[in-house]
Amino acid sequence: MRVGELVVGGFEGTALPEEFARALREGRRGGAILFKGNVEGGPRQVAALARELHAAGGAEAPPLVGVDQEGGRVARLKAPLLEVPPMRTVASWGDVALAERIARAVGAELAALGFTIDFAPVLDVNTCAHNPVIGDRAFGDAPEVCARFGVAWTTGLQGAGVLACGKHFPGHGDTTKDSHKDLPEVTATRERLDAVELVPFRAAAAAGLATMMSAHVVYTAIDPELPATLSPRACGELRARIGFDEGVLFSDDLEMNAIEGRWSTEEAAVLSVAAGCDALLVCWDWDKQERAVAALEREADRSPAFRARCSEAHARVMAARRRARARPADDGAIGAVMGGDESRAVAAEIARRLA
């Protein structure tokens, strides 16, 4: 077991830095998350970068190559890829089969480019009208709607060979703060959480969702002290009450201010894995990624219990990596997917609905 493979990081530029490639080869990273600055060169550039990542990731299983491709305002990849409206708009059409078809088309494009995981769908129920970060990223404000369309999106993405990631457990939809900037708190009762926030996560878990992402949010009914990412009680809910038995739980980015403003990188890395997170996102800073890996290694050497927790997490991560079928296609095949009959048909149907 190489505990560094629990860390998924980011880097600058449209080509793979040698230090990041070396970290992948040496098991000090489990994969990469790509952002706008990594994908500015279009589909062929993205596929070339993904080939570099896959080659550095080793033969045992492809690395996690991830992106936030939700639709609407959170979509790192633009045209000529399929442009999808916000999730709330998709759900407003009331057509679950179409939602699954759109997600499958998105997944097919991502798979052709070599992405193994899409950090979507958003499973939050957006019940706060003044929510500064979720809003139309959610399928709506009704738990049953969010559950139906979240399952459809999961089924579509994973049917195309890309792991889906439901976020942000146990829910970021009832917050008035953005966890990128501050630590939100939700004071809903246990009964309310069971009836609203947890409904889409439970449905997606039952439908075979491969991964979920934790929320940097304090839920006072579960744990009045710690945000879900760092809380054994909150992470334990996922296994005990949601039925997400073997899937991978990602932390949201540990560099977000909800965490970084209160805990060091080293503290957050150890606390989140101890709490039950299986993979850690450290999206921007190379030094912080290295510090997270070093902290995990030190704690695993010191504590047999933590080492066992890392082994459990590592087994889940590697199982997910083997499950992902996506591999970067050659340039000709990429062109066929991006401009193929299904992508054109889905784009035309989206345009018709928007009109």
Coordinates of C-alpha atoms in Angstrom, one line a residue:
M1 CA 0.0 0.0 0.0
R2 CA 1.3 3.5 -1.0
V3 CA -0.7 6.0 1.0
G4 CA 0.3 8.8 -1.4
E5 CA -2.2 7.2 -3.9
L6 CA -5.0 8.5 -1.6
V7 CA -4.1 12.1 -2.8
V8 CA -5.4 13.5 -6.0
G9 CA -3.8 16.8 -7.0
G10 CA -3.8 19.5 -9.6
F11 CA -1.1 21.3 -11.5
E12 CA -0.6 24.3 -13.9
G13 CA -0.4 24.1 -17.6
T14 CA -1.6 22.0 -20.6
A15 CA 1.3 19.5 -20.3
L16 CA 2.1 17.1 -17.5
P17 CA 4.9 18.5 -15.3
E18 CA 7.7 16.0 -14.8
E19 CA 7.5 16.3 -11.0
F20 CA 3.8 15.3 -11.1
A21 CA 4.5 12.4 -13.5
R22 CA 7.2 11.2 -11.1
A23 CA 4.8 11.4 -8.2
L24 CA 2.3 9.3 -10.1
R25 CA 5.0 6.7 -11.0
E26 CA 6.2 6.6 -7.4
G27 CA 2.8 6.2 -5.8
R28 CA 2.7 9.7 -4.2
R29 CA -0.4 10.6 -6.2
G30 CA -3.5 8.6 -7.1
G31 CA -4.5 10.9 -10.0
A32 CA -5.1 14.4 -11.1
I33 CA -8.0 16.8 -11.3
L34 CA -7.9 19.1 -14.3
F35 CA -9.2 22.7 -14.5
K36 CA -9.8 25.3 -17.1
G37 CA -6.1 26.2 -17.4
N38 CA -5.2 22.5 -18.1
V39 CA -7.7 22.1 -21.0
E40 CA -7.4 25.3 -23.0
G41 CA -5.9 23.6 -26.1
G42 CA -9.0 21.7 -27.2
P43 CA -9.9 18.0 -27.4
R44 CA -6.6 16.8 -28.9
Q45 CA -4.5 18.6 -26.3
V46 CA -6.6 17.3 -23.5
A47 CA -6.3 13.7 -24.8
A48 CA -2.6 14.1 -25.1
L49 CA -2.4 15.2 -21.5
A50 CA -4.6 12.3 -20.4
R51 CA -2.3 9.9 -22.3
E52 CA 0.7 11.3 -20.3
L53 CA -1.3 10.8 -17.1
H54 CA -2.4 7.3 -17.9
A55 CA 1.2 6.3 -18.9
A56 CA 2.6 7.7 -15.6
G57 CA -0.1 6.1 -13.5
G58 CA 1.2 2.5 -13.9
A59 CA -0.1 -0.8 -15.3
E60 CA -2.1 -2.0 -12.3
A61 CA -4.9 0.5 -12.8
P62 CA -5.4 3.8 -14.6
P63 CA -5.0 6.8 -12.5
L64 CA -8.0 8.9 -11.5
V65 CA -8.2 11.6 -14.1
G66 CA -11.0 13.9 -13.0
V67 CA -12.8 17.1 -14.0
D68 CA -15.8 19.1 -12.8
Q69 CA -18.1 18.7 -15.8
E70 CA -21.5 19.3 -14.3
G71 CA -23.1 21.6 -16.9
G72 CA -24.1 25.2 -16.7
R73 CA -21.6 27.5 -14.9
V74 CA -19.5 24.5 -13.7
A75 CA -18.1 23.0 -16.9
R76 CA -14.3 23.1 -17.4
L77 CA -14.6 21.8 -21.0
K78 CA -16.3 23.9 -23.6
A79 CA -17.3 23.5 -27.2
P80 CA -16.7 21.5 -29.3
L81 CA -17.8 19.3 -26.4
L82 CA -21.4 19.1 -25.7
E83 CA -22.6 22.2 -23.9
V84 CA -25.2 21.3 -21.2
P85 CA -27.4 23.7 -19.3
P86 CA -27.6 23.9 -15.5
M87 CA -28.9 20.8 -13.8
R88 CA -32.0 22.8 -12.6
T89 CA -32.9 23.5 -16.2
V90 CA -32.5 19.9 -17.2
A91 CA -34.7 18.7 -14.4
S92 CA -37.3 21.4 -15.2
W93 CA -38.0 19.5 -18.5
G94 CA -39.3 16.6 -16.4
D95 CA -37.7 14.0 -18.7
V96 CA -35.6 11.6 -16.7
A97 CA -34.8 9.5 -19.8
L98 CA -33.4 12.6 -21.6
A99 CA -31.3 13.5 -18.6
E100 CA -29.7 10.0 -18.6
R101 CA -29.1 10.3 -22.4
I102 CA -27.4 13.7 -21.9
A103 CA -25.2 12.3 -19.2
R104 CA -24.3 9.3 -21.3
A105 CA -23.3 11.6 -24.1
V106 CA -21.2 13.8 -21.7
G107 CA -19.6 10.6 -20.4
A108 CA -18.8 9.3 -23.9
E109 CA -16.9 12.5 -24.7
L110 CA -15.1 12.5 -21.4
A111 CA -14.1 8.8 -21.8
A112 CA -12.8 9.5 -25.3
L113 CA -10.6 12.2 -23.8
G114 CA -9.3 9.9 -21.1
F115 CA -11.1 11.1 -18.1
T116 CA -11.9 8.3 -15.6
I117 CA -14.1 10.3 -13.2
D118 CA -16.5 13.3 -13.5
F119 CA -17.1 15.1 -10.3
A120 CA -20.9 15.1 -10.9
P121 CA -23.8 15.0 -10.3
V122 CA -24.6 17.5 -7.7
L123 CA -27.0 15.7 -5.3
D124 CA -27.6 18.7 -3.0
V125 CA -31.2 19.7 -2.5
N126 CA -31.1 23.5 -2.9
T127 CA -33.6 24.5 -0.2
C128 CA -31.9 27.9 0.6
A129 CA -32.9 30.6 -1.8
H130 CA -29.8 32.6 -0.9
N131 CA -27.4 29.8 -1.3
P132 CA -24.2 31.4 -2.8
V133 CA -22.6 28.3 -4.2
I134 CA -25.2 25.7 -5.2
G135 CA -28.3 27.3 -6.8
D136 CA -29.0 26.0 -10.3
R137 CA -26.2 23.4 -10.0
A138 CA -28.7 21.3 -8.1
F139 CA -31.6 19.6 -9.9
G140 CA -34.0 21.4 -7.7
D141 CA -35.4 22.0 -4.2
A142 CA -37.4 18.8 -3.9
P143 CA -35.6 15.7 -2.7
E144 CA -37.5 13.3 -4.9
V145 CA -36.7 15.3 -8.0
C146 CA -33.0 15.5 -7.0
A147 CA -33.0 11.8 -6.4
R148 CA -34.6 10.8 -9.7
F149 CA -32.4 13.0 -11.8
G150 CA -29.3 12.3 -9.8
V151 CA -29.7 8.6 -10.4
A152 CA -30.3 9.3 -14.1
W153 CA -27.1 11.3 -14.3
T154 CA -25.2 8.6 -12.5
T155 CA -26.5 5.9 -14.7
G156 CA -25.6 7.9 -17.9
L157 CA -22.1 8.8 -16.9
Q158 CA -21.2 5.3 -15.6
G159 CA -22.9 3.6 -18.6
A160 CA -20.3 5.4 -20.7
G161 CA -17.4 4.1 -18.6
V162 CA -16.7 7.2 -16.4
L163 CA -17.0 7.1 -12.6
A164 CA -19.7 9.5 -11.3
C165 CA -19.2 11.4 -8.0
G166 CA -22.2 12.6 -6.1
K167 CA -21.7 15.7 -4.1
H168 CA -21.6 17.2 -1.5
F169 CA -22.5 14.7 1.2
P170 CA -24.6 15.1 3.4
G171 CA -25.8 18.2 1.5
H172 CA -24.7 21.8 0.7
G173 CA -28.1 23.0 -0.4
D174 CA -29.3 24.7 2.8
T175 CA -26.3 26.9 3.4
T176 CA -25.9 30.7 3.3
K177 CA -22.1 30.5 3.1
D178 CA -19.8 29.2 0.4
S179 CA -17.3 26.6 1.8
H180 CA -14.7 27.9 -0.6
K181 CA -14.7 31.0 1.6
D182 CA -16.0 30.1 5.0
L183 CA -17.3 27.2 7.1
P184 CA -21.1 26.8 6.7
E185 CA -23.3 25.3 9.4
V186 CA -26.6 23.6 9.0
T187 CA -28.8 23.3 12.0
A188 CA -31.5 21.1 10.5
T189 CA -32.9 18.3 12.7
R190 CA -32.1 14.7 12.2
E191 CA -35.6 14.1 10.9
R192 CA -35.2 16.9 8.4
L193 CA -31.9 15.5 7.1
D194 CA -33.4 12.1 6.7
A195 CA -36.4 13.4 4.8
V196 CA -34.6 16.0 2.6
E197 CA -30.8 16.2 2.4
L198 CA -30.0 12.5 2.5
V199 CA -32.7 11.3 0.0
P200 CA -30.7 11.8 -3.2
F201 CA -27.6 10.3 -1.7
R202 CA -29.4 7.2 -0.6
A203 CA -31.0 6.8 -4.0
A204 CA -27.7 7.2 -5.9
A205 CA -26.0 4.7 -3.6
A206 CA -28.7 2.2 -4.2
A207 CA -28.2 2.8 -8.0
G208 CA -24.5 1.9 -7.9
L209 CA -22.9 5.3 -7.6
A210 CA -19.1 4.7 -7.6
T211 CA -17.9 7.8 -5.6
M212 CA -19.2 10.6 -3.4
M213 CA -17.7 13.8 -2.2
S214 CA -17.9 15.2 1.3
A215 CA -19.1 18.7 2.2
H216 CA -17.0 21.1 4.3
V217 CA -20.2 21.9 6.3
V218 CA -21.0 21.4 9.9
Y219 CA -24.3 19.5 10.5
T220 CA -25.1 20.1 14.1
A221 CA -27.6 17.2 14.3
I222 CA -24.7 14.8 13.3
D223 CA -21.6 16.5 14.7
P224 CA -21.8 20.0 16.2
E225 CA -18.0 20.4 16.2
L226 CA -16.5 19.2 12.9
P227 CA -17.4 19.6 9.2
A228 CA -18.5 16.4 7.5
T229 CA -15.1 16.0 5.8
L230 CA -13.3 15.7 9.1
S231 CA -16.1 14.1 11.1
P232 CA -16.2 10.3 11.8
R233 CA -19.8 10.6 12.7
A234 CA -20.7 12.2 9.4
C235 CA -18.6 9.9 7.3
G236 CA -19.9 7.0 9.3
E237 CA -23.4 8.0 8.2
L238 CA -22.5 7.2 4.6
R239 CA -21.7 3.6 5.4
A240 CA -24.2 2.9 8.2
R241 CA -27.3 4.8 7.0
I242 CA -26.9 5.5 3.3
G243 CA -25.7 2.1 2.2
F244 CA -22.6 3.3 0.5
D245 CA -20.6 0.3 1.5
E246 CA -17.7 0.0 -0.9
G247 CA -17.7 3.2 -2.8
V248 CA -15.0 5.8 -2.6
L249 CA -15.6 8.9 -0.5
F250 CA -13.6 11.9 -1.7
S251 CA -12.9 14.9 0.4
D252 CA -13.8 18.2 -1.2
D253 CA -10.7 20.3 -1.9
L254 CA -8.7 20.6 1.4
E255 CA -7.4 24.0 0.2
M256 CA -10.9 25.6 0.5
N257 CA -11.0 28.1 3.2
A258 CA -13.7 26.3 5.3
I259 CA -10.9 23.8 6.0
E260 CA -7.6 25.7 5.4
G261 CA -8.8 28.6 7.6
R262 CA -8.9 26.3 10.6
W263 CA -6.7 23.3 10.1
S264 CA -3.2 22.9 8.5
T265 CA -2.9 20.7 5.4
E266 CA -1.2 18.0 7.5
E267 CA -4.0 18.1 10.2
A268 CA -6.8 18.1 7.6
A269 CA -5.3 15.2 5.6
V270 CA -4.9 12.9 8.6
L271 CA -8.3 13.9 10.2
S272 CA -10.2 13.4 6.9
V273 CA -8.8 9.9 6.3
A274 CA -9.3 9.0 9.9
A275 CA -12.9 10.2 9.7
G276 CA -13.6 8.0 6.7
C277 CA -12.6 9.8 3.5
D278 CA -10.8 7.5 1.1
A279 CA -9.3 10.0 -1.4
L280 CA -8.2 13.6 -0.7
L281 CA -8.4 16.4 -3.2
V282 CA -5.6 18.9 -2.9
C283 CA -6.2 20.8 -6.0
W284 CA -3.7 23.6 -6.5
D285 CA -0.6 23.8 -4.4
W286 CA 2.2 21.3 -5.0
D287 CA 3.8 21.8 -1.6
K288 CA 0.5 21.2 0.1
Q289 CA 0.1 18.0 -1.8
E290 CA 3.5 16.8 -0.7
R291 CA 2.8 17.9 2.9
A292 CA -0.5 15.9 2.9
V293 CA 1.3 12.8 1.6
A294 CA 4.1 13.1 4.2
A295 CA 1.5 13.6 7.0
L296 CA -0.3 10.4 5.9
E297 CA 2.9 8.5 5.8
R298 CA 4.0 9.6 9.3
E299 CA 0.7 8.8 10.8
A300 CA 0.5 5.4 9.2
D301 CA 4.0 4.6 10.5
R302 CA 3.0 5.8 14.0
S303 CA -0.5 4.3 14.3
P304 CA -1.5 0.7 13.4
A305 CA -5.2 1.8 13.5
F306 CA -4.6 4.6 11.1
R307 CA -2.5 2.3 8.8
A308 CA -5.5 -0.1 8.7
R309 CA -7.8 2.8 7.8
C310 CA -5.4 3.8 5.0
S311 CA -5.4 0.2 3.7
E312 CA -9.2 0.2 3.6
A313 CA -9.2 3.5 1.8
H314 CA -6.5 2.4 -0.6
A315 CA -8.4 -0.8 -1.5
R316 CA -11.5 1.2 -2.3
V317 CA -9.6 3.7 -4.4
M318 CA -7.8 1.0 -6.4
A319 CA -11.1 -0.9 -7.0
A320 CA -12.6 2.3 -8.4
R321 CA -9.6 2.9 -10.6
R322 CA -9.9 -0.6 -12.0
R323 CA -13.7 -0.1 -12.5
A324 CA -13.2 2.9 -14.7
R325 CA -13.2 1.8 -18.4
A326 CA -12.2 5.1 -20.0
R327 CA -9.0 5.4 -21.9
P328 CA -7.9 8.3 -24.2
A329 CA -8.8 7.6 -27.8
D330 CA -6.7 8.4 -30.8
D331 CA -7.4 11.7 -32.6
G332 CA -9.6 10.2 -35.2
A333 CA -11.8 8.5 -32.7
I334 CA -12.0 11.6 -30.6
G335 CA -13.3 13.5 -33.6
A336 CA -15.9 10.8 -34.3
V337 CA -17.2 11.1 -30.7
M338 CA -17.3 14.9 -30.4
G339 CA -19.1 15.3 -33.7
G340 CA -20.8 12.0 -33.9
D341 CA -24.5 11.3 -34.5
E342 CA -25.4 10.9 -30.8
S343 CA -23.7 14.1 -29.7
R344 CA -25.3 16.0 -32.5
A345 CA -28.7 14.5 -31.7
V346 CA -28.4 15.3 -28.0
A347 CA -27.3 18.9 -28.7
A348 CA -30.2 19.4 -31.1
E349 CA -32.7 18.1 -28.5
I350 CA -31.2 20.4 -25.8
A351 CA -31.4 23.4 -28.2
R352 CA -35.1 22.5 -29.0
R353 CA -35.9 22.3 -25.2
L354 CA -34.2 25.6 -24.5
A355 CA -36.1 27.3 -27.4

